[in-house]
Short mmCIF file of N, CA and C in Angstrom, two decimals:
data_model
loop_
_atom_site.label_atom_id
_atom_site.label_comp_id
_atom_site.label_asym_id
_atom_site.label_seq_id
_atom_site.Cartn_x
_atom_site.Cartn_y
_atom_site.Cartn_z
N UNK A 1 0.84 -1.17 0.00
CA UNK A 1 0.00 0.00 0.00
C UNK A 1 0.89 1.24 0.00
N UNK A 2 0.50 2.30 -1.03
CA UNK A 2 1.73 3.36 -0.96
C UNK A 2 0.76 4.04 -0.38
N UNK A 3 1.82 5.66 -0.10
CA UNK A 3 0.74 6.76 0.98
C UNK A 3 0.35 7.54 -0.47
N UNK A 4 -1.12 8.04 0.06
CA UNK A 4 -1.60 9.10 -1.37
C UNK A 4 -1.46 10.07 -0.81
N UNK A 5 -1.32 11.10 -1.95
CA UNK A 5 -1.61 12.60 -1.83
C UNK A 5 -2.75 13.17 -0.95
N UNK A 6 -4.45 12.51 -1.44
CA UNK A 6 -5.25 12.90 -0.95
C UNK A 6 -6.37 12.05 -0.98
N UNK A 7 -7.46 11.77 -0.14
CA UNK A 7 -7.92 11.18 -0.37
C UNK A 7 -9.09 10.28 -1.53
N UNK A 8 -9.24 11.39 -2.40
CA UNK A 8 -9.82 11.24 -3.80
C UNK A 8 -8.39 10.35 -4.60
N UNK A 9 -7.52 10.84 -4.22
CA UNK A 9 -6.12 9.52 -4.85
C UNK A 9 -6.23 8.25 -4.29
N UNK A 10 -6.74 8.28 -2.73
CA UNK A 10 -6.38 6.88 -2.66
C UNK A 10 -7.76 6.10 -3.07
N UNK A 11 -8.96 6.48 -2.99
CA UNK A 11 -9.86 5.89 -3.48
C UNK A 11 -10.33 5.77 -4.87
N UNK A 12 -9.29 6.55 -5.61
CA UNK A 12 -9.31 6.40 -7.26
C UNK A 12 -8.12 4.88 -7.19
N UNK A 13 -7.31 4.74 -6.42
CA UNK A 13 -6.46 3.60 -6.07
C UNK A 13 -7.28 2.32 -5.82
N UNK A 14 -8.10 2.65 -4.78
CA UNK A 14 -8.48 1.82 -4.43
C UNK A 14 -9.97 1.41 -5.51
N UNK A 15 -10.70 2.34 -6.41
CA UNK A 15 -11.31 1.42 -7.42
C UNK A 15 -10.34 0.47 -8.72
N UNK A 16 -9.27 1.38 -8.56
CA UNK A 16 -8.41 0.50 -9.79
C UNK A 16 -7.77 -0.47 -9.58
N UNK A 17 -7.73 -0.59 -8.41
CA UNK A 17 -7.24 -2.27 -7.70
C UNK A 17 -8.34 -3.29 -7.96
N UNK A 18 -9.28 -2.30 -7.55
CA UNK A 18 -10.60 -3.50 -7.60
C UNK A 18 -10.79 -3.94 -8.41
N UNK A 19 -10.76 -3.22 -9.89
CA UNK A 19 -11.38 -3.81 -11.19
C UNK A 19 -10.09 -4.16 -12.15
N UNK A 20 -9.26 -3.75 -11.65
CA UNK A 20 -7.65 -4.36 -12.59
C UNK A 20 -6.81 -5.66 -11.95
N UNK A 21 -7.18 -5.80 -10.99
CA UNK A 21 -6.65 -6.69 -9.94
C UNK A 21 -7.01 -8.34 -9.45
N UNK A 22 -8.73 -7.73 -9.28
CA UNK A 22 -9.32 -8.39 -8.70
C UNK A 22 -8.66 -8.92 -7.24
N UNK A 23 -7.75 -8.94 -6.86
CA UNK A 23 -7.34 -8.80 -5.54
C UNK A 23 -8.69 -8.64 -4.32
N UNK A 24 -9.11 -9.38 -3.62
CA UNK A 24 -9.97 -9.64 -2.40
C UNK A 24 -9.40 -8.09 -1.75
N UNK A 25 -8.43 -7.72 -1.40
CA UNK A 25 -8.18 -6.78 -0.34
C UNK A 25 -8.28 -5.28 -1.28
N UNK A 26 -8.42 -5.70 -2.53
CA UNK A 26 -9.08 -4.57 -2.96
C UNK A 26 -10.56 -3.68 -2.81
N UNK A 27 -11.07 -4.76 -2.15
CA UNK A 27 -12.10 -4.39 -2.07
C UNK A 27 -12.56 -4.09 -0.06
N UNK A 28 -11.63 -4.31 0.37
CA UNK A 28 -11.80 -3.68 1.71
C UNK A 28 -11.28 -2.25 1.88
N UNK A 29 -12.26 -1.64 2.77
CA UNK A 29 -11.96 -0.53 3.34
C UNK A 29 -11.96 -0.47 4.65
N UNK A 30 -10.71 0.21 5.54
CA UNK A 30 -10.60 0.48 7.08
C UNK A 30 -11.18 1.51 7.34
N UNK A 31 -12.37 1.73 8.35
CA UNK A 31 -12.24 3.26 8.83
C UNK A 31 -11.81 3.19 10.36
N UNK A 32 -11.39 4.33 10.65
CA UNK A 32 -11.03 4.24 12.24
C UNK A 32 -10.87 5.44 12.75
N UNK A 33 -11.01 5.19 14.01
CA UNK A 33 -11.66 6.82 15.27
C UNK A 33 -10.10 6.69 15.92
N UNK A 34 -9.63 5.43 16.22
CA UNK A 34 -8.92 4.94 17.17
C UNK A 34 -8.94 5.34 18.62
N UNK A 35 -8.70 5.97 19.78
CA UNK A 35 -9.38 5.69 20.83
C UNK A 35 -10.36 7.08 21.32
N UNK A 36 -10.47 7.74 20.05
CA UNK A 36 -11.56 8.95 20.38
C UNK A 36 -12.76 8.56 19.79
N UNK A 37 -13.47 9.77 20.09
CA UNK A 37 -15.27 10.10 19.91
C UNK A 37 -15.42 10.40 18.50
N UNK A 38 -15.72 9.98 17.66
CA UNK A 38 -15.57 11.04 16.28
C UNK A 38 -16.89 10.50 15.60
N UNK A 39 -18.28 10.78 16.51
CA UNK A 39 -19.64 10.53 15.97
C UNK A 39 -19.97 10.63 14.31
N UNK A 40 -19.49 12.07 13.87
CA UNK A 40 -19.60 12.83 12.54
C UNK A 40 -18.81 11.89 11.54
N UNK A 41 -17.79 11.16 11.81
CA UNK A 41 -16.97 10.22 11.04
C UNK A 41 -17.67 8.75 10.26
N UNK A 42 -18.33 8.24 11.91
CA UNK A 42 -18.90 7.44 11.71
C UNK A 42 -20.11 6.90 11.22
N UNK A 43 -20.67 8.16 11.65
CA UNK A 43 -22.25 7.94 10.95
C UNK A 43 -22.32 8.49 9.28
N UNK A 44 -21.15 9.32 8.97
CA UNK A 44 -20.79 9.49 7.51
C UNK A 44 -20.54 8.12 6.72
N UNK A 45 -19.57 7.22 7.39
CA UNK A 45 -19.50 6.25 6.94
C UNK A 45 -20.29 5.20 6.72
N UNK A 46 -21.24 5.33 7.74
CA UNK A 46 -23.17 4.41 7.82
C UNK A 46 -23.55 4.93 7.05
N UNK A 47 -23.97 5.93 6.61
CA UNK A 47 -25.05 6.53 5.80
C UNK A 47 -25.04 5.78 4.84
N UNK A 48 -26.37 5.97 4.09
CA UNK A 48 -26.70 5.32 2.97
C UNK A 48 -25.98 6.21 1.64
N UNK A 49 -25.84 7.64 1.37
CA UNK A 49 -25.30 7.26 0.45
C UNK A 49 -23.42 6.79 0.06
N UNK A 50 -22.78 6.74 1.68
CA UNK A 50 -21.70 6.26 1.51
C UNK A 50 -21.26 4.99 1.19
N UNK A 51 -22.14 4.51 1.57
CA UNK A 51 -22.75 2.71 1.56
C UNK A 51 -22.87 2.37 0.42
N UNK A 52 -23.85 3.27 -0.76
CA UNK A 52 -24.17 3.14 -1.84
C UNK A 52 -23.11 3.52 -3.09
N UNK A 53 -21.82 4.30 -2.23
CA UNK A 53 -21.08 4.36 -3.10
C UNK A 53 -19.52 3.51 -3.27
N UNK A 54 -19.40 3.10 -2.27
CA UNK A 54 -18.45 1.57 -2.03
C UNK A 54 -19.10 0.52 -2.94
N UNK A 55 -20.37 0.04 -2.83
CA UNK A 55 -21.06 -0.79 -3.28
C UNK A 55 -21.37 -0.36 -5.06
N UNK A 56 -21.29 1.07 -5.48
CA UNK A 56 -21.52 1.29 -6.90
C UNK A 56 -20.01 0.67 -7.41
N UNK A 57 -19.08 1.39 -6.56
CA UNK A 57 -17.35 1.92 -6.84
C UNK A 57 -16.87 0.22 -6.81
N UNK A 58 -16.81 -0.42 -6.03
CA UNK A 58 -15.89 -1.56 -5.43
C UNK A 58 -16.97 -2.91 -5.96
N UNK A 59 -18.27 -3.15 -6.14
CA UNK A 59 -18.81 -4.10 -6.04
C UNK A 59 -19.27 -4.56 -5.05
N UNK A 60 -20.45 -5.05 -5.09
CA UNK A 60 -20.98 -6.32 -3.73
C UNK A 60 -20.23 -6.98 -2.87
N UNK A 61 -19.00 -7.68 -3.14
CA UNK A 61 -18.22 -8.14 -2.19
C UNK A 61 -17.23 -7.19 -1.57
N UNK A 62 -17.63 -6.12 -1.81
CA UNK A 62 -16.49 -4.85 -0.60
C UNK A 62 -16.72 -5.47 0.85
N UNK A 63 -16.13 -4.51 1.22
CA UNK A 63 -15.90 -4.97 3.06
C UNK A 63 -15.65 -3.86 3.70
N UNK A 64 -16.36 -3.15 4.73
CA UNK A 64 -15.91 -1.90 4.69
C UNK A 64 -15.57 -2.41 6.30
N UNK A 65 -14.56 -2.30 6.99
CA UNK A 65 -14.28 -2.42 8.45
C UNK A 65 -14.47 -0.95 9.08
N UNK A 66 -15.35 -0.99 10.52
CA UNK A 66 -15.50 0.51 10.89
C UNK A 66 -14.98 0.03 12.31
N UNK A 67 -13.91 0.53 12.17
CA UNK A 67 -13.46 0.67 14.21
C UNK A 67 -14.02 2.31 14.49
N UNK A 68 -15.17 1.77 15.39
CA UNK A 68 -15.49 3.38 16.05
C UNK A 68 -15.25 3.81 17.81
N UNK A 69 -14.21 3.26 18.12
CA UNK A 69 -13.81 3.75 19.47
C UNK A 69 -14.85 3.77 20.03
N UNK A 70 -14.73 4.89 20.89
CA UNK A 70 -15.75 5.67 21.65
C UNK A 70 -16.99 5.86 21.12
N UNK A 71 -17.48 6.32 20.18
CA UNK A 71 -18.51 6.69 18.98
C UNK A 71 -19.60 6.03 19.49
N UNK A 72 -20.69 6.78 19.25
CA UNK A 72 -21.84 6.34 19.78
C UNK A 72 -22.36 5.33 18.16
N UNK A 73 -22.58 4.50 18.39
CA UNK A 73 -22.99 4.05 17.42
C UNK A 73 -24.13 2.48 17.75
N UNK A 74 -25.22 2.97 16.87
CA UNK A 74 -26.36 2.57 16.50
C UNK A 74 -26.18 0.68 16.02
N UNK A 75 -26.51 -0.16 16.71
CA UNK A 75 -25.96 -1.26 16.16
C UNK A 75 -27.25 -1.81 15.66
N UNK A 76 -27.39 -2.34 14.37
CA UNK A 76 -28.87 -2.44 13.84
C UNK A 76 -29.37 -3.96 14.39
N UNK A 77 -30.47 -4.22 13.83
CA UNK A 77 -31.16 -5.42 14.87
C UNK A 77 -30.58 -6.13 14.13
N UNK A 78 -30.40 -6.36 13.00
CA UNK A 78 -30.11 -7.73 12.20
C UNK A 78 -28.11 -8.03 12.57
N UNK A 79 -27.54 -6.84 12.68
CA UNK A 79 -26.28 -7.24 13.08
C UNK A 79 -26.01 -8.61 13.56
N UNK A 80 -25.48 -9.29 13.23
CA UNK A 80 -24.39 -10.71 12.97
C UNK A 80 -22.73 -10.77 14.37
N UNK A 81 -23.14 -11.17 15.14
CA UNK A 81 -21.93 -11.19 16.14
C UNK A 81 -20.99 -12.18 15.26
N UNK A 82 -19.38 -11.29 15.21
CA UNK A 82 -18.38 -12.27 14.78
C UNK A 82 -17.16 -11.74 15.06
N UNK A 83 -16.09 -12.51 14.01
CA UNK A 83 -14.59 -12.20 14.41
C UNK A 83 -13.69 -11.84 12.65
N UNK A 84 -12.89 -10.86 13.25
CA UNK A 84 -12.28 -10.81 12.03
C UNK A 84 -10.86 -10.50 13.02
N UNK A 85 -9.95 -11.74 12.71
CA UNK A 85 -8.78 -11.73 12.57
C UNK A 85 -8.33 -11.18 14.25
N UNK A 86 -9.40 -11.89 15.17
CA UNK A 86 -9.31 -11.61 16.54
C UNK A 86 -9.92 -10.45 17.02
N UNK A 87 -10.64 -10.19 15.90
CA UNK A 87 -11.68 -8.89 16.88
C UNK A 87 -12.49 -9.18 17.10
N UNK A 88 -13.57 -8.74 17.97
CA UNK A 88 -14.74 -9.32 18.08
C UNK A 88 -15.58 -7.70 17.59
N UNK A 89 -16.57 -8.05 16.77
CA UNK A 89 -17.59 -7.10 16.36
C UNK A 89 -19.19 -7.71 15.96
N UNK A 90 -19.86 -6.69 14.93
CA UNK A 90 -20.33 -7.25 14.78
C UNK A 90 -20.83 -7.01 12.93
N UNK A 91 -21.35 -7.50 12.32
CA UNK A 91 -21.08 -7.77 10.64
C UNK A 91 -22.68 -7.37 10.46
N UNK A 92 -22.49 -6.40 9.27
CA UNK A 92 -24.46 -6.26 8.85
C UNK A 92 -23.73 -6.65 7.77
N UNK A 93 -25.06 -6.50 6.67
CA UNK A 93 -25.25 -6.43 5.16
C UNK A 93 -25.77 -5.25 4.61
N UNK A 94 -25.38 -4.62 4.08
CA UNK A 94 -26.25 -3.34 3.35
C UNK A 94 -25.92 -3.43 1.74
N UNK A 95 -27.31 -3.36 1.23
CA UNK A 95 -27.36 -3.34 -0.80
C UNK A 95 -26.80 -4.59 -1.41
N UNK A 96 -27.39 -5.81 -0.87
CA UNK A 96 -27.09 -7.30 -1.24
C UNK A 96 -25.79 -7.87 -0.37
N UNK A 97 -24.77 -8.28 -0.94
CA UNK A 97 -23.54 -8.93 -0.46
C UNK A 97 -22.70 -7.96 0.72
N UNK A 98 -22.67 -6.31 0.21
CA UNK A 98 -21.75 -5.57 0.56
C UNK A 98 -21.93 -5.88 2.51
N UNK A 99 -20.70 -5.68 2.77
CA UNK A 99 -20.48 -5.95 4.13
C UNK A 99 -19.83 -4.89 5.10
N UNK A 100 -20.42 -4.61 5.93
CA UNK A 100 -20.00 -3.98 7.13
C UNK A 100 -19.77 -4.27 8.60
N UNK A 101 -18.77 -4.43 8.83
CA UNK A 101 -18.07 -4.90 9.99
C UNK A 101 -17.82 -4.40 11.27
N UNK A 102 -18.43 -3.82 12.30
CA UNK A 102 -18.29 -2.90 13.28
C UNK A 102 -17.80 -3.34 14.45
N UNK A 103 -16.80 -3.00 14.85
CA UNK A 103 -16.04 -3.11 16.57
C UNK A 103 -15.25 -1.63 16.64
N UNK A 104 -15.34 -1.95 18.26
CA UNK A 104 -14.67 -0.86 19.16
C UNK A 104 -13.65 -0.51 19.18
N UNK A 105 -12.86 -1.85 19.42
CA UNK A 105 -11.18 -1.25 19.38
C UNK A 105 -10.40 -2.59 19.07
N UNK A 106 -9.42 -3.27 18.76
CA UNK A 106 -8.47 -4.06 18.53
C UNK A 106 -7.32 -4.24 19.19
N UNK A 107 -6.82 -5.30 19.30
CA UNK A 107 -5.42 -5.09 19.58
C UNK A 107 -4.30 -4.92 18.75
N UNK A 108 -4.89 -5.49 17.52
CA UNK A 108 -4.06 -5.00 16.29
C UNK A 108 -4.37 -4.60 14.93
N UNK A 109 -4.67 -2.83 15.41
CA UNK A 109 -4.78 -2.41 14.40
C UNK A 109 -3.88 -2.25 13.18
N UNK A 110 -2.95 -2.39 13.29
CA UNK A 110 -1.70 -2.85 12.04
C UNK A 110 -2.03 -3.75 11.44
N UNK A 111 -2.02 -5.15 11.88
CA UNK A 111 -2.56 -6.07 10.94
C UNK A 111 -4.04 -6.03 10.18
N UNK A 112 -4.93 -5.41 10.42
CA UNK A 112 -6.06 -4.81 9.84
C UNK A 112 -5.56 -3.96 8.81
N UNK A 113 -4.93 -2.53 9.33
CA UNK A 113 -3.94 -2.00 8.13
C UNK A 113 -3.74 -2.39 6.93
N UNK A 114 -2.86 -3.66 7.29
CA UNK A 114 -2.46 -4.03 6.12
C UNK A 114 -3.13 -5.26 5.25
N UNK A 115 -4.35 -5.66 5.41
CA UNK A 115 -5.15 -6.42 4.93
C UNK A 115 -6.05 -5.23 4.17
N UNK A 116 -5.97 -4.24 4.21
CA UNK A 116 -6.69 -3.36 3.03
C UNK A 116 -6.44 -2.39 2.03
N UNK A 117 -6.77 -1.94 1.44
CA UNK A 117 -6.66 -0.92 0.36
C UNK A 117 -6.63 0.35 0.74
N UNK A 118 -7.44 1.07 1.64
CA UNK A 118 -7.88 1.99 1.79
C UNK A 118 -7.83 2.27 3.08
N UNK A 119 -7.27 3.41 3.91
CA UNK A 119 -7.96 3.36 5.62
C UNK A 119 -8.28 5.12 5.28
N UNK A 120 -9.44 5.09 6.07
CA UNK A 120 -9.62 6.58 6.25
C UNK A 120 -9.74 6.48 7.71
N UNK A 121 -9.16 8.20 8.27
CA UNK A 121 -8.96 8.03 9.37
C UNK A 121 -9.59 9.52 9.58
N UNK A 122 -9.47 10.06 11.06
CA UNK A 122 -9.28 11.48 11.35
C UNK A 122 -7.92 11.81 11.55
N UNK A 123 -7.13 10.83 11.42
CA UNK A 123 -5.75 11.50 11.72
C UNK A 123 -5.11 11.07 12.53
N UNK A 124 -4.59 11.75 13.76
CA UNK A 124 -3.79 11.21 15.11
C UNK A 124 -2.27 10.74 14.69
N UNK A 125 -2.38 10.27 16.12
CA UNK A 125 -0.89 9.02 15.48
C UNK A 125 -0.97 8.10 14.50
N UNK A 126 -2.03 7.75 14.31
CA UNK A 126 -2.45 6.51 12.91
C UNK A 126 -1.54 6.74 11.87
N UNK A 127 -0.98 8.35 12.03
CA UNK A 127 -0.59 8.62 10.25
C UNK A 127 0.79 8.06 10.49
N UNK A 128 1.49 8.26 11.62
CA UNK A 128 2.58 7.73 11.38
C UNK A 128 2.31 6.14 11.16
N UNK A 129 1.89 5.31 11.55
CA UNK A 129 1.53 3.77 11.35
C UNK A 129 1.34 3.94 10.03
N UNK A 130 0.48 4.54 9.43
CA UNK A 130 0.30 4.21 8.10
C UNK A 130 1.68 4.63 6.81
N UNK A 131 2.35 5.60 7.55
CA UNK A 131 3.69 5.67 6.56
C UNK A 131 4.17 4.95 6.71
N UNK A 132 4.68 4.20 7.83
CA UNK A 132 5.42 3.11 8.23
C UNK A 132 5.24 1.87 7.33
N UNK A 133 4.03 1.36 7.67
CA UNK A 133 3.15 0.55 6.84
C UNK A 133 3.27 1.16 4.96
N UNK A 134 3.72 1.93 4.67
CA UNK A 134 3.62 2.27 3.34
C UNK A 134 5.02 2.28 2.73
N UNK A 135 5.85 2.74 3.27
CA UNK A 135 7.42 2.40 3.02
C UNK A 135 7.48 1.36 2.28
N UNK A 136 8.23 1.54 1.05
CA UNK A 136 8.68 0.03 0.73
C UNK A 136 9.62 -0.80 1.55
N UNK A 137 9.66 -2.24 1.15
CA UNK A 137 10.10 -3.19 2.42
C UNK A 137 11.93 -4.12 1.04
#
């Protein structure tokens, strides 16, 4: 994963992975609060038409992971208790296949990191993790 300019770069990245690639981790997206409140983040990312545009952009099998810390967040009735890669959350469906994945916090948010295409964040220390994580190896 390289670092983008801005975020309209990395999600022009992250549709051209999807459809040139076909790569599975092309089609995931990270979002994350990491250990703050950032309500306005999260419910941007619920909304329907953000939902609707992963699912136009990436296809039905996207994956959108939402770590919302603190964040007040709305867990719908049909939500699915599960695990991804030692987290515990919990998984909806929104617009057929597309998938949304919701937990609080992790112990390793790095390895999440790097199982995706895309992380949007508010910022924090995350950014250094994510250059780190972007460096070539």
């Amino acid at each position: 994963m390289e670092a983008c300019a801005n975020a309209r770069a990395c999600f022009d990245r992250c549709i051209h992975l999807a459809r040139s690639t076909g790569m599975e981790r092309a089609r995931c997206i990270l979002v994350t609060v990491g250990s703050t409140r950032f309500d306005s983040l999260v419910d941007k990312v619920l909304s329907t038409p953000f939902l609707q545009s992963v699912f136009k952009l990436l296809g039905p099998q996207a994956y959108v992971l939402i770590q919302y810390g603190h964040s007040a967040v709305q867990i719908p009735k049909n939500a699915v208790h599960g695990s991804i890669q030692g987290t515990d959350g919990v998984e909806i469906h929104a617009y057929g296949q597309l998938r949304v994945f919701l937990f609080a916090f992790t112990s390793d948010l790095r390895a999440l990191m790097e199982t995706v295409v895309l992380v949007i964040s508010h910022g924090g220390t995350l950014i250094m993790s994510l250059i780190h994580i972007s460096e070539p190896t």
